[in-house]
Short mmCIF file of C-alpha atoms and ligand atoms in Angstrom, two decimals:
data_model
loop_
_atom_site.label_atom_id
_atom_site.label_comp_id
_atom_site.label_asym_id
_atom_site.label_seq_id
_atom_site.Cartn_x
_atom_site.Cartn_y
_atom_site.Cartn_z
CA UNK A 1 10.75 -127.32 12.43
CA UNK A 2 14.13 -125.77 12.94
CA UNK A 3 14.52 -122.96 15.42
CA UNK A 4 14.58 -119.61 13.69
CA UNK A 5 16.25 -116.75 15.48
CA UNK A 6 15.90 -113.74 13.31
CA UNK A 7 18.86 -111.42 13.10
CA UNK A 8 17.79 -107.85 12.35
CA UNK A 9 19.38 -106.16 9.34
CA UNK A 10 20.78 -103.45 11.62
CA UNK A 11 21.24 -103.49 15.34
CA UNK A 12 22.55 -100.43 17.15
CA UNK A 13 23.44 -101.28 20.73
CA UNK A 14 24.36 -98.79 23.49
CA UNK A 15 26.26 -96.53 21.13
CA UNK A 16 28.14 -93.54 22.52
CA UNK A 17 30.02 -90.78 20.74
CA UNK A 18 31.64 -87.71 22.23
CA UNK A 19 33.23 -84.96 20.15
CA UNK A 20 35.95 -82.83 21.62
CA UNK A 21 35.62 -79.31 20.32
CA UNK A 22 38.76 -77.19 20.59
CA UNK A 23 37.97 -73.50 20.15
CA UNK A 24 40.64 -71.03 19.02
CA UNK A 25 40.42 -69.44 22.44
CA UNK A 26 39.49 -70.96 25.76
CA UNK A 27 39.21 -74.53 26.95
CA UNK A 28 38.20 -77.49 24.87
CA UNK A 29 34.69 -78.75 25.36
CA UNK A 30 33.12 -82.18 25.13
CA UNK A 31 29.90 -82.63 23.16
CA UNK A 32 28.11 -85.84 24.07
CA UNK A 33 26.41 -86.26 20.70
CA UNK A 34 25.29 -89.86 21.32
CA UNK A 35 24.90 -90.82 24.96
CA UNK A 36 23.35 -94.23 24.70
CA UNK A 37 21.54 -95.19 21.53
CA UNK A 38 19.94 -98.57 20.84
CA UNK A 39 17.48 -99.68 18.16
CA UNK A 40 17.04 -102.22 15.39
CA UNK A 41 15.87 -101.98 11.78
CA UNK A 42 14.54 -104.98 9.89
CA UNK A 43 15.03 -105.48 6.16
CA UNK A 44 12.36 -103.65 4.16
CA UNK A 45 11.34 -101.46 7.11
CA UNK A 46 12.02 -97.86 8.02
CA UNK A 47 12.83 -96.19 11.31
CA UNK A 48 12.35 -92.44 11.53
CA UNK A 49 14.70 -90.51 13.77
CA UNK A 50 13.09 -87.22 14.76
CA UNK A 51 14.30 -84.46 17.04
CA UNK A 52 15.28 -80.83 17.18
CA UNK A 53 18.48 -79.46 15.70
CA UNK A 54 21.56 -80.73 17.52
CA UNK A 55 19.84 -83.74 19.07
CA UNK A 56 22.31 -86.13 17.41
CA UNK A 57 20.33 -87.52 14.46
CA UNK A 58 23.00 -87.01 11.80
CA UNK A 59 25.73 -88.19 14.15
CA UNK A 60 23.76 -91.39 14.61
CA UNK A 61 23.39 -91.88 10.85
CA UNK A 62 27.02 -91.11 10.19
CA UNK A 63 28.14 -93.51 12.91
CA UNK A 64 26.20 -96.33 11.21
CA UNK A 65 27.75 -95.41 7.85
CA UNK A 66 31.16 -95.64 9.57
CA UNK A 67 32.08 -92.07 8.78
CA UNK A 68 33.86 -92.09 12.13
CA UNK A 69 34.42 -94.63 14.89
CA UNK A 70 32.21 -94.77 17.94
CA UNK A 71 33.49 -94.57 21.53
CA UNK A 72 31.41 -97.37 22.95
CA UNK A 73 28.68 -99.82 22.01
CA UNK A 74 28.22 -101.90 18.89
CA UNK A 75 26.74 -101.51 15.43
CA UNK A 76 25.80 -104.86 13.92
CA UNK A 77 24.86 -105.26 10.27
CA UNK A 78 23.32 -108.69 9.60
CA UNK A 79 24.67 -109.71 12.97
CA UNK A 80 28.26 -108.67 12.25
CA UNK A 81 30.00 -105.80 13.98
CA UNK A 82 30.79 -103.20 11.31
CA UNK A 83 33.79 -102.01 13.31
CA UNK A 84 35.22 -105.52 13.48
CA UNK A 85 35.47 -105.90 9.70
CA UNK A 86 39.16 -106.60 9.46
CA UNK A 87 39.89 -107.19 5.85
CA UNK A 88 39.29 -104.66 3.08
CA UNK A 89 36.80 -106.97 1.29
CA UNK A 90 34.53 -107.13 4.35
CA UNK A 91 34.81 -103.38 4.88
CA UNK A 92 33.92 -102.74 1.25
CA UNK A 93 30.96 -105.05 1.51
CA UNK A 94 29.61 -103.17 4.56
CA UNK A 95 30.26 -99.83 2.91
CA UNK A 96 28.38 -101.01 -0.14
CA UNK A 97 25.34 -102.28 1.68
CA UNK A 98 24.92 -99.19 3.84
CA UNK A 99 24.54 -96.00 1.80
CA UNK A 100 23.79 -92.41 2.77
CA UNK A 101 21.62 -89.90 0.97
CA UNK A 102 22.10 -86.34 2.17
CA UNK A 103 19.93 -83.27 2.53
CA UNK A 104 21.73 -81.40 -0.26
CA UNK A 105 21.13 -83.34 -3.47
CA UNK A 106 24.25 -81.74 -4.99
CA UNK A 107 26.51 -82.83 -2.13
CA UNK A 108 27.54 -86.18 -3.51
CA UNK A 109 27.27 -85.47 -7.23
CA UNK A 110 30.26 -84.33 -9.24
CA UNK A 111 29.27 -81.33 -11.39
CA UNK A 112 31.73 -82.29 -14.13
CA UNK A 113 30.27 -85.75 -14.73
CA UNK A 114 27.07 -86.89 -16.42
CA UNK A 115 24.47 -89.01 -14.69
CA UNK A 116 25.62 -91.92 -16.88
CA UNK A 117 29.09 -91.63 -15.35
CA UNK A 118 27.69 -91.38 -11.80
CA UNK A 119 25.73 -94.59 -12.21
CA UNK A 120 27.99 -96.62 -14.48
CA UNK A 121 30.94 -96.36 -12.14
CA UNK A 122 29.30 -98.12 -9.19
CA UNK A 123 27.61 -100.64 -11.49
CA UNK A 124 31.02 -101.62 -12.90
CA UNK A 125 32.92 -101.37 -9.66
CA UNK A 126 30.51 -103.64 -7.83
CA UNK A 127 29.91 -105.88 -10.83
CA UNK A 128 26.20 -105.13 -10.80
CA UNK A 129 25.70 -105.64 -14.53
CA UNK A 130 24.08 -109.05 -14.72
CA UNK A 131 25.06 -111.81 -17.10
CA UNK A 132 23.36 -111.36 -20.43
CA UNK A 133 22.59 -107.73 -19.64
CA UNK A 134 24.31 -104.84 -21.41
CA UNK A 135 25.61 -101.88 -19.39
CA UNK A 136 22.95 -99.76 -21.03
CA UNK A 137 20.22 -102.12 -19.87
CA UNK A 138 21.59 -102.06 -16.32
CA UNK A 139 21.59 -98.26 -16.42
CA UNK A 140 18.03 -98.18 -17.73
CA UNK A 141 16.95 -100.57 -15.01
CA UNK A 142 18.41 -98.51 -12.20
CA UNK A 143 16.89 -95.29 -13.57
CA UNK A 144 13.53 -96.98 -14.00
CA UNK A 145 13.74 -98.10 -10.36
CA UNK A 146 13.76 -94.44 -9.32
CA UNK A 147 11.21 -93.41 -11.95
CA UNK A 148 13.55 -91.26 -14.01
CA UNK A 149 13.13 -90.94 -17.75
CA UNK A 150 16.27 -92.52 -19.19
CA UNK A 151 16.48 -90.51 -22.40
CA UNK A 152 16.09 -87.24 -20.57
CA UNK A 153 18.51 -88.01 -17.77
CA UNK A 154 21.44 -90.19 -18.73
CA UNK A 155 23.59 -87.68 -20.58
CA UNK A 156 22.75 -84.66 -18.45
CA UNK A 157 24.94 -83.05 -15.82
CA UNK A 158 23.68 -82.67 -12.25
CA UNK A 159 22.94 -78.92 -12.66
CA UNK A 160 20.65 -79.68 -15.60
CA UNK A 161 18.27 -81.62 -13.36
CA UNK A 162 15.75 -80.42 -10.78
CA UNK A 163 16.42 -80.96 -7.07
CA UNK A 164 13.94 -83.82 -6.98
CA UNK A 165 15.56 -85.50 -9.98
CA UNK A 166 18.98 -85.12 -8.39
CA UNK A 167 17.74 -86.78 -5.23
CA UNK A 168 16.37 -89.62 -7.39
CA UNK A 169 19.83 -89.95 -8.95
CA UNK A 170 21.31 -90.22 -5.46
CA UNK A 171 18.85 -92.99 -4.63
CA UNK A 172 19.66 -94.68 -7.98
CA UNK A 173 23.31 -94.57 -7.12
CA UNK A 174 22.68 -96.18 -3.75
CA UNK A 175 20.78 -98.94 -5.58
CA UNK A 176 23.54 -99.29 -8.21
CA UNK A 177 26.03 -99.90 -5.42
CA UNK A 178 23.79 -102.57 -3.94
CA UNK A 179 22.43 -100.77 -0.87
CA UNK A 180 20.30 -102.76 1.55
CA UNK A 181 20.06 -99.96 4.10
CA UNK A 182 19.79 -96.32 3.07
CA UNK A 183 20.42 -93.66 5.67
CA UNK A 184 18.42 -90.71 4.36
CA UNK A 185 19.38 -87.58 6.28
CA UNK A 186 16.58 -85.05 5.71
CA UNK A 187 16.47 -86.07 2.04
CA UNK A 188 13.57 -83.81 1.10
CA UNK A 189 14.10 -80.74 3.25
CA UNK A 190 15.91 -78.79 0.51
CA UNK A 191 13.35 -79.68 -2.15
CA UNK A 192 10.32 -77.70 -3.24
CA UNK A 193 7.32 -78.60 -1.14
CA UNK A 194 5.52 -79.73 -4.31
CA UNK A 195 8.03 -82.48 -5.05
CA UNK A 196 8.81 -83.63 -1.52
CA UNK A 197 5.92 -86.02 -1.48
CA UNK A 198 6.92 -87.76 -4.71
CA UNK A 199 10.44 -88.45 -3.40
CA UNK A 200 8.95 -89.82 -0.18
CA UNK A 201 6.59 -91.98 -2.22
CA UNK A 202 9.57 -93.32 -4.13
CA UNK A 203 11.40 -94.22 -0.92
CA UNK A 204 8.28 -95.96 0.33
CA UNK A 205 8.10 -97.98 -2.88
CA UNK A 206 11.79 -98.93 -2.69
CA UNK A 207 11.09 -100.13 0.82
CA UNK A 208 7.98 -102.09 0.03
CA UNK A 209 8.83 -103.45 -3.39
CA UNK A 210 12.60 -103.78 -3.22
CA UNK A 211 13.01 -104.58 0.45
CA UNK A 212 15.35 -101.63 1.07
CA UNK A 213 15.53 -100.59 4.73
CA UNK A 214 15.68 -96.90 5.67
CA UNK A 215 16.92 -94.87 8.58
CA UNK A 216 14.92 -91.74 7.83
CA UNK A 217 16.20 -88.65 9.60
CA UNK A 218 13.72 -85.80 9.69
CA UNK A 219 12.24 -82.92 11.67
CA UNK A 220 8.85 -83.74 10.24
CA UNK A 221 6.72 -86.18 12.21
CA UNK A 222 4.01 -86.25 9.56
CA UNK A 223 6.40 -87.66 6.94
CA UNK A 224 7.92 -89.95 9.56
CA UNK A 225 4.49 -91.49 9.95
CA UNK A 226 4.06 -91.76 6.18
CA UNK A 227 7.32 -93.60 5.51
CA UNK A 228 8.41 -95.33 8.68
CA UNK A 229 6.86 -98.17 10.65
CA UNK A 230 8.65 -96.97 13.79
CA UNK A 231 9.65 -93.57 15.08
CA UNK A 232 12.30 -92.69 17.64
CA UNK A 233 12.31 -89.20 19.17
CA UNK A 234 15.80 -88.00 20.08
CA UNK A 235 16.88 -85.31 22.48
CA UNK A 236 20.48 -84.45 23.44
CA UNK A 237 22.00 -87.74 22.33
CA UNK A 238 19.29 -89.98 23.74
CA UNK A 239 16.15 -91.63 22.48
CA UNK A 240 13.33 -90.43 24.71
CA UNK A 241 10.47 -92.26 23.03
CA UNK A 242 10.20 -95.15 20.60
CA UNK A 243 7.23 -96.89 19.06
CA UNK A 244 5.09 -97.52 16.01
CA UNK A 245 4.97 -94.18 14.16
CA UNK A 246 1.20 -94.10 14.16
CA UNK A 247 1.07 -94.45 17.96
CA UNK A 248 3.90 -92.02 18.64
CA UNK A 249 2.02 -89.36 16.67
CA UNK A 250 -1.46 -90.20 17.94
CA UNK A 251 -0.56 -90.90 21.55
CA UNK A 252 2.85 -89.43 22.45
CA UNK A 253 3.93 -90.42 25.95
CA UNK A 254 6.93 -88.19 26.52
CA UNK A 255 6.54 -84.41 26.94
CA UNK A 256 9.40 -83.86 24.47
CA UNK A 257 7.58 -85.84 21.76
CA UNK A 258 4.50 -83.74 22.51
CA UNK A 259 6.64 -80.65 22.10
CA UNK A 260 7.88 -81.88 18.70
CA UNK A 261 4.31 -82.54 17.67
CA UNK A 262 3.09 -79.19 18.84
CA UNK A 263 5.52 -77.42 16.55
CA UNK A 264 4.42 -79.18 13.36
CA UNK A 265 2.02 -77.58 10.98
CA UNK A 266 -0.36 -80.51 10.55
CA UNK A 267 -3.53 -79.47 12.41
CA UNK A 268 -4.45 -83.11 13.09
CA UNK A 269 -1.45 -83.59 15.30
CA UNK A 270 -1.50 -80.26 17.13
CA UNK A 271 -1.18 -81.25 20.75
CA UNK A 272 -1.05 -77.88 22.42
CA UNK A 273 -3.36 -75.65 20.44
CA UNK A 274 -4.04 -73.59 23.52
CA UNK A 275 -0.50 -72.30 23.65
CA UNK A 276 -0.89 -69.70 20.96
CA UNK A 277 1.10 -66.96 22.55
CA UNK A 278 4.73 -67.12 21.35
CA UNK A 279 6.25 -66.25 24.74
CA UNK A 280 4.13 -68.82 26.55
CA UNK A 281 5.05 -71.44 23.97
CA UNK A 282 8.75 -70.65 24.23
CA UNK A 283 8.61 -70.93 28.06
CA UNK A 284 6.73 -74.20 27.76
CA UNK A 285 9.32 -75.55 25.28
CA UNK A 286 12.25 -74.53 27.50
CA UNK A 287 10.57 -76.22 30.46
CA UNK A 288 10.14 -79.46 28.53
CA UNK A 289 13.75 -79.44 27.33
CA UNK A 290 15.04 -78.81 30.87
CA UNK A 291 12.85 -81.60 32.23
CA UNK A 292 14.04 -83.98 29.47
CA UNK A 293 17.70 -83.06 29.94
CA UNK A 294 17.58 -83.74 33.67
CA UNK A 295 16.55 -87.35 33.41
CA UNK A 296 19.33 -89.91 33.31
CA UNK A 297 16.93 -92.78 33.84
CA UNK A 298 17.20 -95.63 31.36
CA UNK A 299 14.45 -95.93 28.79
CA UNK A 300 11.59 -98.17 29.95
CA UNK A 301 9.86 -100.76 27.84
CA UNK A 302 6.13 -100.35 28.33
CA UNK A 303 5.44 -103.32 26.10
CA UNK A 304 7.35 -104.89 23.24
CA UNK A 305 8.08 -102.21 20.66
CA UNK A 306 6.97 -99.27 22.84
CA UNK A 307 9.47 -97.43 24.99
CA UNK A 308 9.62 -94.18 26.88
CA UNK A 309 12.23 -92.55 29.07
CA UNK A 310 10.91 -91.49 32.48
CA UNK A 311 10.94 -87.74 33.03
CA UNK A 312 12.49 -86.02 36.01
CA UNK A 313 9.95 -84.68 38.46
N1 ATP B 1 32.32 -83.38 13.86
C1 ATP B 1 31.84 -82.79 14.94
N2 ATP B 1 32.62 -82.16 15.82
C2 ATP B 1 32.13 -81.59 16.91
N3 ATP B 1 30.84 -81.57 17.27
C3 ATP B 1 29.99 -82.20 16.44
C4 ATP B 1 30.43 -82.83 15.24
N4 ATP B 1 29.32 -83.36 14.63
C5 ATP B 1 28.28 -83.08 15.40
N5 ATP B 1 28.66 -82.37 16.50
C6 ATP B 1 27.79 -81.90 17.58
O1 ATP B 1 27.01 -83.01 18.00
C7 ATP B 1 25.68 -82.59 18.33
C8 ATP B 1 24.70 -83.37 17.47
O2 ATP B 1 24.83 -82.93 16.11
P1 ATP B 1 24.03 -83.55 14.90
O3 ATP B 1 24.55 -82.93 13.67
O4 ATP B 1 24.07 -85.03 14.99
O5 ATP B 1 22.55 -83.06 15.19
P2 ATP B 1 21.23 -83.20 14.31
O6 ATP B 1 20.19 -83.79 15.19
O7 ATP B 1 21.55 -83.89 13.04
O8 ATP B 1 20.84 -81.67 14.03
P3 ATP B 1 20.19 -80.99 12.72
O9 ATP B 1 18.71 -81.27 12.81
O10 ATP B 1 20.50 -79.54 12.88
O11 ATP B 1 20.81 -81.59 11.51
C9 ATP B 1 25.64 -81.09 18.10
O12 ATP B 1 25.87 -80.46 19.34
C10 ATP B 1 26.79 -80.85 17.14
O13 ATP B 1 27.30 -79.55 17.29
MG1 MG B 2 21.50 -83.33 11.04
#
């Protein structure tokens, strides 16, 4: 038997990114948005990135999608450094295989174009209409993949659809381009609660049935557990805890992960039910953040697939 060394679909290794913010007045300031981020995602699997506002989740997603260059570290897609893609063809191929879906379902849709236009363009551009298949059949296929009714969707404009339908169109477009990894940055947070679940179910199906990998960015640990095999909790540019989603939610090891869990509404994962008083909770939360911030210690592997950063004492 030949030796098989499996290359993960995506490998993020020791990635750092600092923004320099220059205010109108006063001195410029450095924001260490990613201090040292490492993880892998296998094909057909999802990793949830959870954390409070400003922890660096979107920066991490945007770095992988090459929306800016990183300062240090490496991002490997199928074993190849995305930054090292020298020729335009290789860059296009990476760009095609890694797609982003944003929080605002309107953000990447042009209001003056129909859904047909939005989907036909990438299908043509990337030659995704198969031999023997008409363009109409390819369009129908990609809409069926995201469970949209073709006759009621194709000739509509983005504003004529619901938020959930628009997000399905965004997913369809990622598929039309040929995405293998979708970076979904809070894809359901602007949708009505009633339709959030159906969009999540769709992403789960795309993962399981089509082998699409997801980096799922969210504030919501309950949905992280629903969609993603693994969850990474981020604070101030660092991953503080990583593990199978089920375990991270059931048995969080880092106080910051416990804090995240204590602020979710799901009663089954309420870790600190005793802290009912708002002032006491706010003091507790500040204490945890300060304790988490102080630790520079590298993340420790407790066992394969389970990591936690030691806290400062
Ligand atoms: N282009 C930029 N220029 C300067 N600072 C930036 C830029 N993008 C992000 N930051 C800063 O980097 C830090 C991480 O931001 P990021 O948007 O990644 O957080 P987030 O975890 O996605 O937060 P949220 O949950 O609110 O979306 C923040 O302090 C933010 O202000
Ligand atoms: Mg964000």
